Short mmCIF file of C-alpha atoms in Angstrom, two decimals:
data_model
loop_
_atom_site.label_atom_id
_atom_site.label_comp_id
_atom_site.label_asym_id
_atom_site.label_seq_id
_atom_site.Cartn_x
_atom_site.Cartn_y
_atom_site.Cartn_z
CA UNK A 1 -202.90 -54.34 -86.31
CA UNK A 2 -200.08 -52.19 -86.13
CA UNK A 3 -196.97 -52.47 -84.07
CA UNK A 4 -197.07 -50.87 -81.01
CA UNK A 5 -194.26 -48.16 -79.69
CA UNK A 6 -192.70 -49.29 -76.90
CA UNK A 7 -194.24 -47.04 -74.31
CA UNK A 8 -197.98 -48.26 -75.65
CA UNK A 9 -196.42 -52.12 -75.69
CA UNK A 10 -195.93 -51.46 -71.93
CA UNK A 11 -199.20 -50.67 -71.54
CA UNK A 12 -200.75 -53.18 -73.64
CA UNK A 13 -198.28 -56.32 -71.74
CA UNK A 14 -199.82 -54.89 -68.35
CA UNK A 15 -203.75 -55.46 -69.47
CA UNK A 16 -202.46 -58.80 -70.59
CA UNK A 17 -201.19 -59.57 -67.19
CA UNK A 18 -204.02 -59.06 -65.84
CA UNK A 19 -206.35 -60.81 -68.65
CA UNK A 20 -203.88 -63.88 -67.96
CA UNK A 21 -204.22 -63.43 -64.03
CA UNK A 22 -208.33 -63.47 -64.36
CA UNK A 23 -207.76 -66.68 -66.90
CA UNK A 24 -205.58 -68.42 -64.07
CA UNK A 25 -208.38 -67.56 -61.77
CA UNK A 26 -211.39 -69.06 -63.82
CA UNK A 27 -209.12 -71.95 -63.95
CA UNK A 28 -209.07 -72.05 -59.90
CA UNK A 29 -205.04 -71.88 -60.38
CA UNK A 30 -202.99 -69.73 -57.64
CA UNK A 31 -201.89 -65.94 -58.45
CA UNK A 32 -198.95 -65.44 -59.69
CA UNK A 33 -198.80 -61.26 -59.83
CA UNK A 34 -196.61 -60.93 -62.60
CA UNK A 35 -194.71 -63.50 -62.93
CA UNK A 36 -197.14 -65.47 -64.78
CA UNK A 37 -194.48 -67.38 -67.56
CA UNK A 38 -193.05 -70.46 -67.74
CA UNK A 39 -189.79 -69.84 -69.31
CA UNK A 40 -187.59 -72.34 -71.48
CA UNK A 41 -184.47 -70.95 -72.08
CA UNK A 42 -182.08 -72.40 -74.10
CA UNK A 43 -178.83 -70.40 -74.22
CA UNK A 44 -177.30 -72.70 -77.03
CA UNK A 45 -179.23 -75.06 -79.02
CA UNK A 46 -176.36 -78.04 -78.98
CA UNK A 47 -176.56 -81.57 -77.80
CA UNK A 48 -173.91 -83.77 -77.27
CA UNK A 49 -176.63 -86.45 -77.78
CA UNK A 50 -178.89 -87.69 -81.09
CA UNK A 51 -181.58 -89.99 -79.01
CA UNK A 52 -183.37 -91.98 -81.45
CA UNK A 53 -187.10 -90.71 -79.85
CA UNK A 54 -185.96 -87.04 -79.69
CA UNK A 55 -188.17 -84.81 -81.65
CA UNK A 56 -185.48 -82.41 -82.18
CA UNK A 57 -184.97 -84.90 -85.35
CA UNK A 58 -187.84 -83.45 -87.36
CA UNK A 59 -186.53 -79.92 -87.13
CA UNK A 60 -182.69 -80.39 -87.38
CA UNK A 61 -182.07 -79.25 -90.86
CA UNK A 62 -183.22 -76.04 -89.97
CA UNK A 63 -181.61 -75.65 -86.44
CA UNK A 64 -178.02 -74.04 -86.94
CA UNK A 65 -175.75 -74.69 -84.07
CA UNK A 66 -175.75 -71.14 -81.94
CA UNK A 67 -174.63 -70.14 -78.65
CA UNK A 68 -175.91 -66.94 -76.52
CA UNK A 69 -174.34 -64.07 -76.25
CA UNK A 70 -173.59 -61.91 -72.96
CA UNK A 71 -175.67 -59.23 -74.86
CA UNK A 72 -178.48 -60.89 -75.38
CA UNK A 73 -178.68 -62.93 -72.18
CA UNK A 74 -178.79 -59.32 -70.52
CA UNK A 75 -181.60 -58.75 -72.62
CA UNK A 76 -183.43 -61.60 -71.23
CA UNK A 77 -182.22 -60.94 -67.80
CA UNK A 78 -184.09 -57.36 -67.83
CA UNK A 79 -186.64 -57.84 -70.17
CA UNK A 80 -188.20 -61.19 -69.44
CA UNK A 81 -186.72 -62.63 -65.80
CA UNK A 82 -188.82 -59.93 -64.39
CA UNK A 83 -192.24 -61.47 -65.80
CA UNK A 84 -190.88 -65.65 -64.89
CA UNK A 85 -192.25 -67.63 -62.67
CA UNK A 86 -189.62 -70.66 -63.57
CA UNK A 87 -187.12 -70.90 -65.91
CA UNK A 88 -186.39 -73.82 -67.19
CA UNK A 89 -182.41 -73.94 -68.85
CA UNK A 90 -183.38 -76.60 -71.28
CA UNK A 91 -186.16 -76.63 -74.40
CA UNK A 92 -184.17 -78.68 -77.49
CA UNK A 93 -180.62 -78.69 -76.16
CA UNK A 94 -178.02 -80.01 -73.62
CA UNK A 95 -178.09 -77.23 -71.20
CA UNK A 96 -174.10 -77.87 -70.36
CA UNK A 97 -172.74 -76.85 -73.83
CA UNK A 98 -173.57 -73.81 -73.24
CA UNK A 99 -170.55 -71.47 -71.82
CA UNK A 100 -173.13 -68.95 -70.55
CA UNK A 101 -175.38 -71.16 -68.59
CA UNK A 102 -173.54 -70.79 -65.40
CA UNK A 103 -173.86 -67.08 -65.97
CA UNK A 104 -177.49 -67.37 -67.03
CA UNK A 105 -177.95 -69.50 -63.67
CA UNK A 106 -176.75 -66.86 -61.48
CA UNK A 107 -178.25 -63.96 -63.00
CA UNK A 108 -181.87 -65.72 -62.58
CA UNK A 109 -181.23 -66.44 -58.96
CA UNK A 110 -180.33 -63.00 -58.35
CA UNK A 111 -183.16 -61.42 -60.63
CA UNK A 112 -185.67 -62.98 -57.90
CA UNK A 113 -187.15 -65.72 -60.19
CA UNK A 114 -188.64 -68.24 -57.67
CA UNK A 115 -187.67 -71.85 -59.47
CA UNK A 116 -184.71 -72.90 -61.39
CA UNK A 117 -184.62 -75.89 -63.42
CA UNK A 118 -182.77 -77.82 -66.07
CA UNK A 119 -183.40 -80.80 -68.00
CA UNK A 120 -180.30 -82.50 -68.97
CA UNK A 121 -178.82 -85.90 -69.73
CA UNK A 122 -175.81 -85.31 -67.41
CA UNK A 123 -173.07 -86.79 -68.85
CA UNK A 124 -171.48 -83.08 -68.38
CA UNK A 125 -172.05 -82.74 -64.83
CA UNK A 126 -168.68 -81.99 -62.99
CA UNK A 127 -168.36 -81.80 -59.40
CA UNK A 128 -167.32 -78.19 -59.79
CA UNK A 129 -170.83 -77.67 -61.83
CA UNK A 130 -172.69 -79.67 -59.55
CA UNK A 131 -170.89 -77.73 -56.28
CA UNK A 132 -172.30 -74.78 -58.03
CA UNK A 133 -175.82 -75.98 -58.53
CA UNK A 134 -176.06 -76.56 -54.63
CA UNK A 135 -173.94 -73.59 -53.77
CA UNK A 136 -177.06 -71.38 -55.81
CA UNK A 137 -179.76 -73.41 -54.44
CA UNK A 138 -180.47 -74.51 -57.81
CA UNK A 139 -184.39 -75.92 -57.53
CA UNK A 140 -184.60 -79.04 -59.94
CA UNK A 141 -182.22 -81.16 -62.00
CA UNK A 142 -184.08 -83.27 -64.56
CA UNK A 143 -182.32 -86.03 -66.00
CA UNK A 144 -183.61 -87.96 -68.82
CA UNK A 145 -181.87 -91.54 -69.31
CA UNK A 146 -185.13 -93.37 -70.45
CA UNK A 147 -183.24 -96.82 -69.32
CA UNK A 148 -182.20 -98.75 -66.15
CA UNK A 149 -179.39 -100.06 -67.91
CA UNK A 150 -176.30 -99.67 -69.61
CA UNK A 151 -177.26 -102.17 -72.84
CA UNK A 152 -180.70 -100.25 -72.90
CA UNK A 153 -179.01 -96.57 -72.61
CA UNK A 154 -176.52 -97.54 -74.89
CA UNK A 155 -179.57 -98.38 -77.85
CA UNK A 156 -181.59 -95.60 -76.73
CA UNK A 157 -178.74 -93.04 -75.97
CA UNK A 158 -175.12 -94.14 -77.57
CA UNK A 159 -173.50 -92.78 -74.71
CA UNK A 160 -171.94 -94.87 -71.83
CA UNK A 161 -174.04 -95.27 -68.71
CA UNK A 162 -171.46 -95.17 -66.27
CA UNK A 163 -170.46 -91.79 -66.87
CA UNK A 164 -174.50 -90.70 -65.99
CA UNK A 165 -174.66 -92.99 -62.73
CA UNK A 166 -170.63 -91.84 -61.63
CA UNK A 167 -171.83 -88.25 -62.19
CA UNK A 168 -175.20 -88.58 -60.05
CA UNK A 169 -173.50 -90.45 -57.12
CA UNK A 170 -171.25 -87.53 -57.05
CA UNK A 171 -174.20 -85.28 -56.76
CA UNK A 172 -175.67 -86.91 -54.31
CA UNK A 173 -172.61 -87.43 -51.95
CA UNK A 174 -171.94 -83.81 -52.09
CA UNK A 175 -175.66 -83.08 -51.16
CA UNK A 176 -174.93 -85.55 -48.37
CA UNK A 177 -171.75 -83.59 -47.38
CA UNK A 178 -172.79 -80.36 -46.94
CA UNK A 179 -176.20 -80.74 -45.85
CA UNK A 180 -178.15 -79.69 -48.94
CA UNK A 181 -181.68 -80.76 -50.27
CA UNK A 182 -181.54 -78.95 -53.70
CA UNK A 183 -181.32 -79.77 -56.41
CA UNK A 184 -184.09 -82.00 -56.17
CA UNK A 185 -182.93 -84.58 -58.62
CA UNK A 186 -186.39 -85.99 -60.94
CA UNK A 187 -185.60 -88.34 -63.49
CA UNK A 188 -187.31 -88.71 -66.96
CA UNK A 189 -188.13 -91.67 -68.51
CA UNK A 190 -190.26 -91.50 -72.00
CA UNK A 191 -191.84 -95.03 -72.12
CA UNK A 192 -190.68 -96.94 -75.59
CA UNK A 193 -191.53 -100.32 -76.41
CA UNK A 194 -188.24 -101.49 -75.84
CA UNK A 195 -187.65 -100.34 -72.63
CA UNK A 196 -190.91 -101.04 -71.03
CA UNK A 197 -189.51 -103.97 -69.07
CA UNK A 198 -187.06 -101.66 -67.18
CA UNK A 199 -189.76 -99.16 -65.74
CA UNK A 200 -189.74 -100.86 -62.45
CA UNK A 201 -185.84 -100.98 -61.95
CA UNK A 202 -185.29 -97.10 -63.13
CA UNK A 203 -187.88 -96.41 -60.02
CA UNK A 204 -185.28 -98.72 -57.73
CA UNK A 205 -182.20 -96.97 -59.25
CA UNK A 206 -183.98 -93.54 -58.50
CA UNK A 207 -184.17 -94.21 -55.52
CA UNK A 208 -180.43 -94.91 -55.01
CA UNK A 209 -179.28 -92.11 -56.37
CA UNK A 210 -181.59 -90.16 -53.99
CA UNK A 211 -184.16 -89.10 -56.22
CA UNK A 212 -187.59 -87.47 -55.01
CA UNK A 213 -189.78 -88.30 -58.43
CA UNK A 214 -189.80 -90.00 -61.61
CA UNK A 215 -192.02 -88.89 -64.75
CA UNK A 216 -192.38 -91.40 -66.77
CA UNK A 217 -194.12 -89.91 -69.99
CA UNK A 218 -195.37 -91.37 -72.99
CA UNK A 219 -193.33 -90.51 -76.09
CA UNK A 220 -194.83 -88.15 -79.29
CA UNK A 221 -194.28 -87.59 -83.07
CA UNK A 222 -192.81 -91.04 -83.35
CA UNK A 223 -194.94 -91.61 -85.82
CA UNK A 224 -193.46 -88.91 -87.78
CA UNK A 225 -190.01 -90.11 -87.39
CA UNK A 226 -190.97 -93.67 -89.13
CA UNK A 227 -191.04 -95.02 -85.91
CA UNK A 228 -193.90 -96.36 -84.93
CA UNK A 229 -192.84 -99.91 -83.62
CA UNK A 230 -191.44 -98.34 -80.68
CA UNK A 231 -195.20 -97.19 -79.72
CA UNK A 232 -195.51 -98.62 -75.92
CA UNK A 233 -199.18 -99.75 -77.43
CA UNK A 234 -197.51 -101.65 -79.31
CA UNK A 235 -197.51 -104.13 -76.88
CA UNK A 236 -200.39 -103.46 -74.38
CA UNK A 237 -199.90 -106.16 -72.51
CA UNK A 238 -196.28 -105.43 -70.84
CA UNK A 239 -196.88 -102.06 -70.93
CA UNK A 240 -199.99 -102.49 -68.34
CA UNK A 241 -197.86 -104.90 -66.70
CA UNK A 242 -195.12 -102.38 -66.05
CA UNK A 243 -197.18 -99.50 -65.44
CA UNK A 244 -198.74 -101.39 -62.52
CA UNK A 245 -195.38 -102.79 -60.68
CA UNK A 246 -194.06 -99.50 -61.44
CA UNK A 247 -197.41 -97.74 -59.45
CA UNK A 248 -196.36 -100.66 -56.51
CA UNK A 249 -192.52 -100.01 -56.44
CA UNK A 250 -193.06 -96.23 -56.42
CA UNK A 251 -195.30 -96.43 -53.26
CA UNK A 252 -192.39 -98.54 -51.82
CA UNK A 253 -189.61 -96.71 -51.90
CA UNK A 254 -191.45 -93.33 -51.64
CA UNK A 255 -190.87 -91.43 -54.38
CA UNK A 256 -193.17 -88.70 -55.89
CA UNK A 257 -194.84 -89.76 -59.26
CA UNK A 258 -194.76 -86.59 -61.52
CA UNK A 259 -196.29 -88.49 -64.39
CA UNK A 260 -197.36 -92.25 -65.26
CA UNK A 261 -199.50 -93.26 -67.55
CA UNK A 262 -203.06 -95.22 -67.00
CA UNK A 263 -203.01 -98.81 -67.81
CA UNK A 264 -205.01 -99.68 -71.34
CA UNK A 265 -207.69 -101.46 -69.40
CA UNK A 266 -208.06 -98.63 -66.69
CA UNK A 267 -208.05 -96.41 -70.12
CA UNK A 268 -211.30 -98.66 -71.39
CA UNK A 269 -212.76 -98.96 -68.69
CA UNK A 270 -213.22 -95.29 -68.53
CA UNK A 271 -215.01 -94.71 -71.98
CA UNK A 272 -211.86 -94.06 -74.11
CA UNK A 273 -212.50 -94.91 -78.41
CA UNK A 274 -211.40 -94.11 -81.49
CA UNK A 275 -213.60 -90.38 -82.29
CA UNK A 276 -214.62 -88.67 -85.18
CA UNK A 277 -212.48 -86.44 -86.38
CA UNK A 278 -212.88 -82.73 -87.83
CA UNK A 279 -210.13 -80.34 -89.77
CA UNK A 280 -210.44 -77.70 -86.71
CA UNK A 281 -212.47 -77.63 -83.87
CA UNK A 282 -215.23 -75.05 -83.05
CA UNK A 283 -214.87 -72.22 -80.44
CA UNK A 284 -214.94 -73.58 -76.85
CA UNK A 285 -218.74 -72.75 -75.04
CA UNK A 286 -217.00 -70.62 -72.20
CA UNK A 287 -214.66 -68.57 -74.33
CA UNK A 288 -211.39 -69.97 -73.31
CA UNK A 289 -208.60 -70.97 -75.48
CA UNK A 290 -207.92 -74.20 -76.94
CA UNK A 291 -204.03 -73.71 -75.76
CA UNK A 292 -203.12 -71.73 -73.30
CA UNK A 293 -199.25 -71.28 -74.02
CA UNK A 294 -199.33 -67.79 -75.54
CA UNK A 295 -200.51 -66.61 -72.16
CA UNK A 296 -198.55 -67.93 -69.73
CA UNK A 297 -195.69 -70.17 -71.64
CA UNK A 298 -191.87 -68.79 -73.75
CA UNK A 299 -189.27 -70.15 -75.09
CA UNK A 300 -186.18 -67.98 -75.82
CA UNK A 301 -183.58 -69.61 -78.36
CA UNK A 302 -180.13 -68.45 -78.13
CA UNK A 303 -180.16 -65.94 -80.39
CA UNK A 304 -183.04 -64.22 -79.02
CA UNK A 305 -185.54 -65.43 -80.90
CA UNK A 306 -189.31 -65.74 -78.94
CA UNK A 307 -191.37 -68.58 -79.61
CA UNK A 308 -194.76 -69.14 -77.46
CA UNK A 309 -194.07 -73.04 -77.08
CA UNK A 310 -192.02 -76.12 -77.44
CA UNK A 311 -193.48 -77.69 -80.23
CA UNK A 312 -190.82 -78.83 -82.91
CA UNK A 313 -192.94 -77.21 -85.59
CA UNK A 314 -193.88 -73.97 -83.55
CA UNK A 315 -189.56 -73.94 -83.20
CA UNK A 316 -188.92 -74.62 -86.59
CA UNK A 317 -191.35 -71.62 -87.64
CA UNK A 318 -190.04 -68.13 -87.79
CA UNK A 319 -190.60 -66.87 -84.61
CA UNK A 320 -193.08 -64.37 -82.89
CA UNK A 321 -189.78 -61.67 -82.39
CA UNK A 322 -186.58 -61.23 -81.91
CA UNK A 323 -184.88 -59.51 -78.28
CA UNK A 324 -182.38 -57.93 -80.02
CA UNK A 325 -184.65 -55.85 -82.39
CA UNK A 326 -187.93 -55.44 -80.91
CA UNK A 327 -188.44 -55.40 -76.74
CA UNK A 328 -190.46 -57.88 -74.74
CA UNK A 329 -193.33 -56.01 -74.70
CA UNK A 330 -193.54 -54.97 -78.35
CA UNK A 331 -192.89 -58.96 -79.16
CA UNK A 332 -195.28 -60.27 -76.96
CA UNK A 333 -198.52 -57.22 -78.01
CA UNK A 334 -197.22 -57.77 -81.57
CA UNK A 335 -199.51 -58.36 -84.27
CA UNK A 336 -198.34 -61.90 -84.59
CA UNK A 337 -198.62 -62.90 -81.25
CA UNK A 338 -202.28 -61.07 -80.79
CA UNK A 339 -203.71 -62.89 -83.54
CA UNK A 340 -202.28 -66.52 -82.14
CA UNK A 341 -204.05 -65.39 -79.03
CA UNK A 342 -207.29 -64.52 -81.09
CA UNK A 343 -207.08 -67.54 -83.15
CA UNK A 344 -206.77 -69.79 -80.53
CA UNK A 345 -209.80 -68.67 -78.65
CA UNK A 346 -211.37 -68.84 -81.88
CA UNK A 347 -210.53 -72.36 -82.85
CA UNK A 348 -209.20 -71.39 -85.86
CA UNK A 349 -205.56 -72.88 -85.72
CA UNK A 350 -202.81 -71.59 -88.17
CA UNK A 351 -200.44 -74.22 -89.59
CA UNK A 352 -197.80 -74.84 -87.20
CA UNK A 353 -200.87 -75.35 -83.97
CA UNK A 354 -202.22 -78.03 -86.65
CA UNK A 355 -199.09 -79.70 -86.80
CA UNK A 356 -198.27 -79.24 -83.03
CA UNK A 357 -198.32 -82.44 -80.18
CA UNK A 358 -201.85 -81.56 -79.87
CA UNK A 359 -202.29 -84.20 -83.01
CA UNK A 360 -199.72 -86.15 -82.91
CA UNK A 361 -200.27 -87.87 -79.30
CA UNK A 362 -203.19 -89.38 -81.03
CA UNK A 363 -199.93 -91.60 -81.71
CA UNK A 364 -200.61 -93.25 -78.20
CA UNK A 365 -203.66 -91.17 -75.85
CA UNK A 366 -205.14 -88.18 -75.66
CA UNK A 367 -203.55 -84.79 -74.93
CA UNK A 368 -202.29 -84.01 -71.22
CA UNK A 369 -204.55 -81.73 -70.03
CA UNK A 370 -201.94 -79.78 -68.47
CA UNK A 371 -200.31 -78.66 -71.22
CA UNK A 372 -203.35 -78.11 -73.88
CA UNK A 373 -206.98 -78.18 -72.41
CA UNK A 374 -209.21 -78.76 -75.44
CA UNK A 375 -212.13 -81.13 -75.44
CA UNK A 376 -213.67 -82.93 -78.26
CA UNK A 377 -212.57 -84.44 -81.45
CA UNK A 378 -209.01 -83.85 -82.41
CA UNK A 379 -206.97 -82.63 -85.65
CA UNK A 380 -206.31 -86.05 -88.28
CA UNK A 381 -203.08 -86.46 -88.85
CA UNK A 382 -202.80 -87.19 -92.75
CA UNK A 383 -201.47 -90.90 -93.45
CA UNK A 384 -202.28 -92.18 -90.34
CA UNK A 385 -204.35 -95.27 -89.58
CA UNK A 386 -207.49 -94.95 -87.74
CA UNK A 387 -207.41 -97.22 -84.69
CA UNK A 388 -205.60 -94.21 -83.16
CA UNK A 389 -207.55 -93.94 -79.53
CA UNK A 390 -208.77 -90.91 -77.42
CA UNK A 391 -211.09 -90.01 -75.46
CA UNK A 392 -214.29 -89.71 -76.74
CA UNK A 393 -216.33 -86.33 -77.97
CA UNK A 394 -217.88 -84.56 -75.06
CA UNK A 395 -221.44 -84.04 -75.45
#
């Protein structure tokens, strides 16, 4: 297949709308017209961070630090804000290194796109940048600390604690002060063994800082990393423990669960085991894809580069396109990103899909179902033992 001129690639993007619109709707999900992506946008690809369970580590040799350009952010701003349902300023980065994010911000609210968000560990947040988040009606701040407190954060983090908790009492007095709702502040908390036992007390801190939700998410690829004592399964029996006072102290103070984990014996109880495993699974019965990212998902590195997700190895690929030498529409009814779709629906998965998340939660469960919606046995993942557990082969 051939590369499309742009004119035809305009074309082509619009049947794909609508092919993605009539997958939403088999799936019983709401319409979306055409803004049908989730967009991660990172316009610089620095941290001021290295957190020892951050993926990011398996790619870094081949990340080079880079910042967006005015140029190419107007790129995105026509080309792709158009077609984004969210954008979320954050995919393997701190979002506040950036010097264009502000601009990025603005532009996005302006360009009609209906949710902002950022993930970010906050240590950057000013009162000026957190005036300006309220002043734009910015929709979500994430903030990932993955600790309760500052010994934890520190081990986790190394970065000072106080700084995070002095920066979100600031943005919540000035919430306070002029009357504001947004941002609705969500914290993240990937669950580690060693900071199971502080589960319950992030959910009290949340709360304190005027928080709405917590997701509390089980970590991946730690395996990879060499780090698989940190495993929450490692020890089953706090993490069950913590799960459920978490489930109690959430009801309490009121706060919105966006994601916790079943317990191991709620997990059992349900049928989960150890399955068979087989080097690529089979087309699905109903024709759908495996993954559903190159329909409906982006990610947009600073330079302009166009990936279809957020796995490290999909990142650390080369990716689909580039904004700066092909347009949107060309990238995204590209040969490259037609035979993904293909393959996908196929079961056949290239390299990088083989490699993605989709294996490597067999680390701790099975795959969130929001993110990738196959069913039966799952990729092996060389080297590793086989007590791995999921949920068993469908019929």
């Amino acid at each position: 297949m051939k590369e499309l001129a742009p004119d035809a690639a305009e074309r082509r993007l619009e049947e794909l709308i609508h092919q993605t619109a009539e997958l939403r709707r088999q799936r019983g999900l709401p319409a979306v017209g055409r803004r049908l992506f989730h967009l991660q946008l990172d316009t610089t690809n620095l941290c001021n961070l290295q957190c020892k369970e951050c993926s990011v580590h398996l790619i870094r040799d081949v990340v080079h630090p880079r910042v967006m350009t005015r140029a190419t952010l107007g790129i995105v701003a026509d080309q792709v804000f158009p077609y984004a349902g969210d954008v979320n300023f954050a995919a393997l980065a701190e979002p506040w290194m950036s010097p264009v994010l502000e601009e990025a911000i603005a532009i996005a609210r302006a360009a009609g796109v209906p949710f902002l968000q950022m993930i970010s560990n906050a240590l950057l947040l000013t009162e000026r940048r957190a005036r300006k988040l309220i002043a734009v009606q910015f929709d979500r701040l994430s903030v990932s600390t993955d600790a309760a407190t500052p010994e934890t954060y520190r081990r986790v983090r190394g970065a000072h604690f106080a700084r995070v908790i002095r920066n979100l009492e600031r943005l919540r007095d000035l919430k306070v002060q002029l009357g504001a709702r947004k941002p609705v502040l969500k914290f993240n908390f990937v669950m580690l063994r060693t900071n199971l036992h502080e589960m319950p007390a992030m959910v009290d801190l949340a709360h304190e800082l005027g928080a709405e939700m917590i997701d509390f998410r089980l970590p991946f690829l730690l395996a990879r990393q060499g780090m698989d004592g940190e495993l929450p399964t490692r020890a089953p029996e706090l993490m069950d423990e913590m799960i459920l006072k978490t489930r109690a102290r959430m009801a309490a103070r009121g706060l919105a669960i966006e994601q916790l984990p079943e317990t191991n014996a709620e997990r059992r109880a349900r049928g989960y085991r150890t399955p068979g495993v087989q080097a690529r699974p089979g087309p699905r019965a109903d024709a759908t894809p495996h993954c559903d990212a190159p329909w409906g998902f982006l990610v947009i590195g600073p330079t302009g580069d166009v990936h279809p997700c957020c796995s490290p190895y999909m990142l650390a690929a080369p990716a689909l396109g580039n904004l700066t030498r092909r347009t949107f529409a060309q990238i995204l009814t590209g040969p490259r990103y037609e035979q993904l779709r293909r393959s996908l629906v196929a079961g056949a998965f290239g390299a990088e899909c083989a490699r993605c998340k989709a294996t490597d939660f067999l680390d701790v469960y099975e795959l969130d179902p929001a993110h990738y919606v196959a069913t039966g046995p799952r990729l092996p993942i060389t080297g590793v033992e086989e007590d791995r557990r999921t949920r068993a082969p469908g019929p």
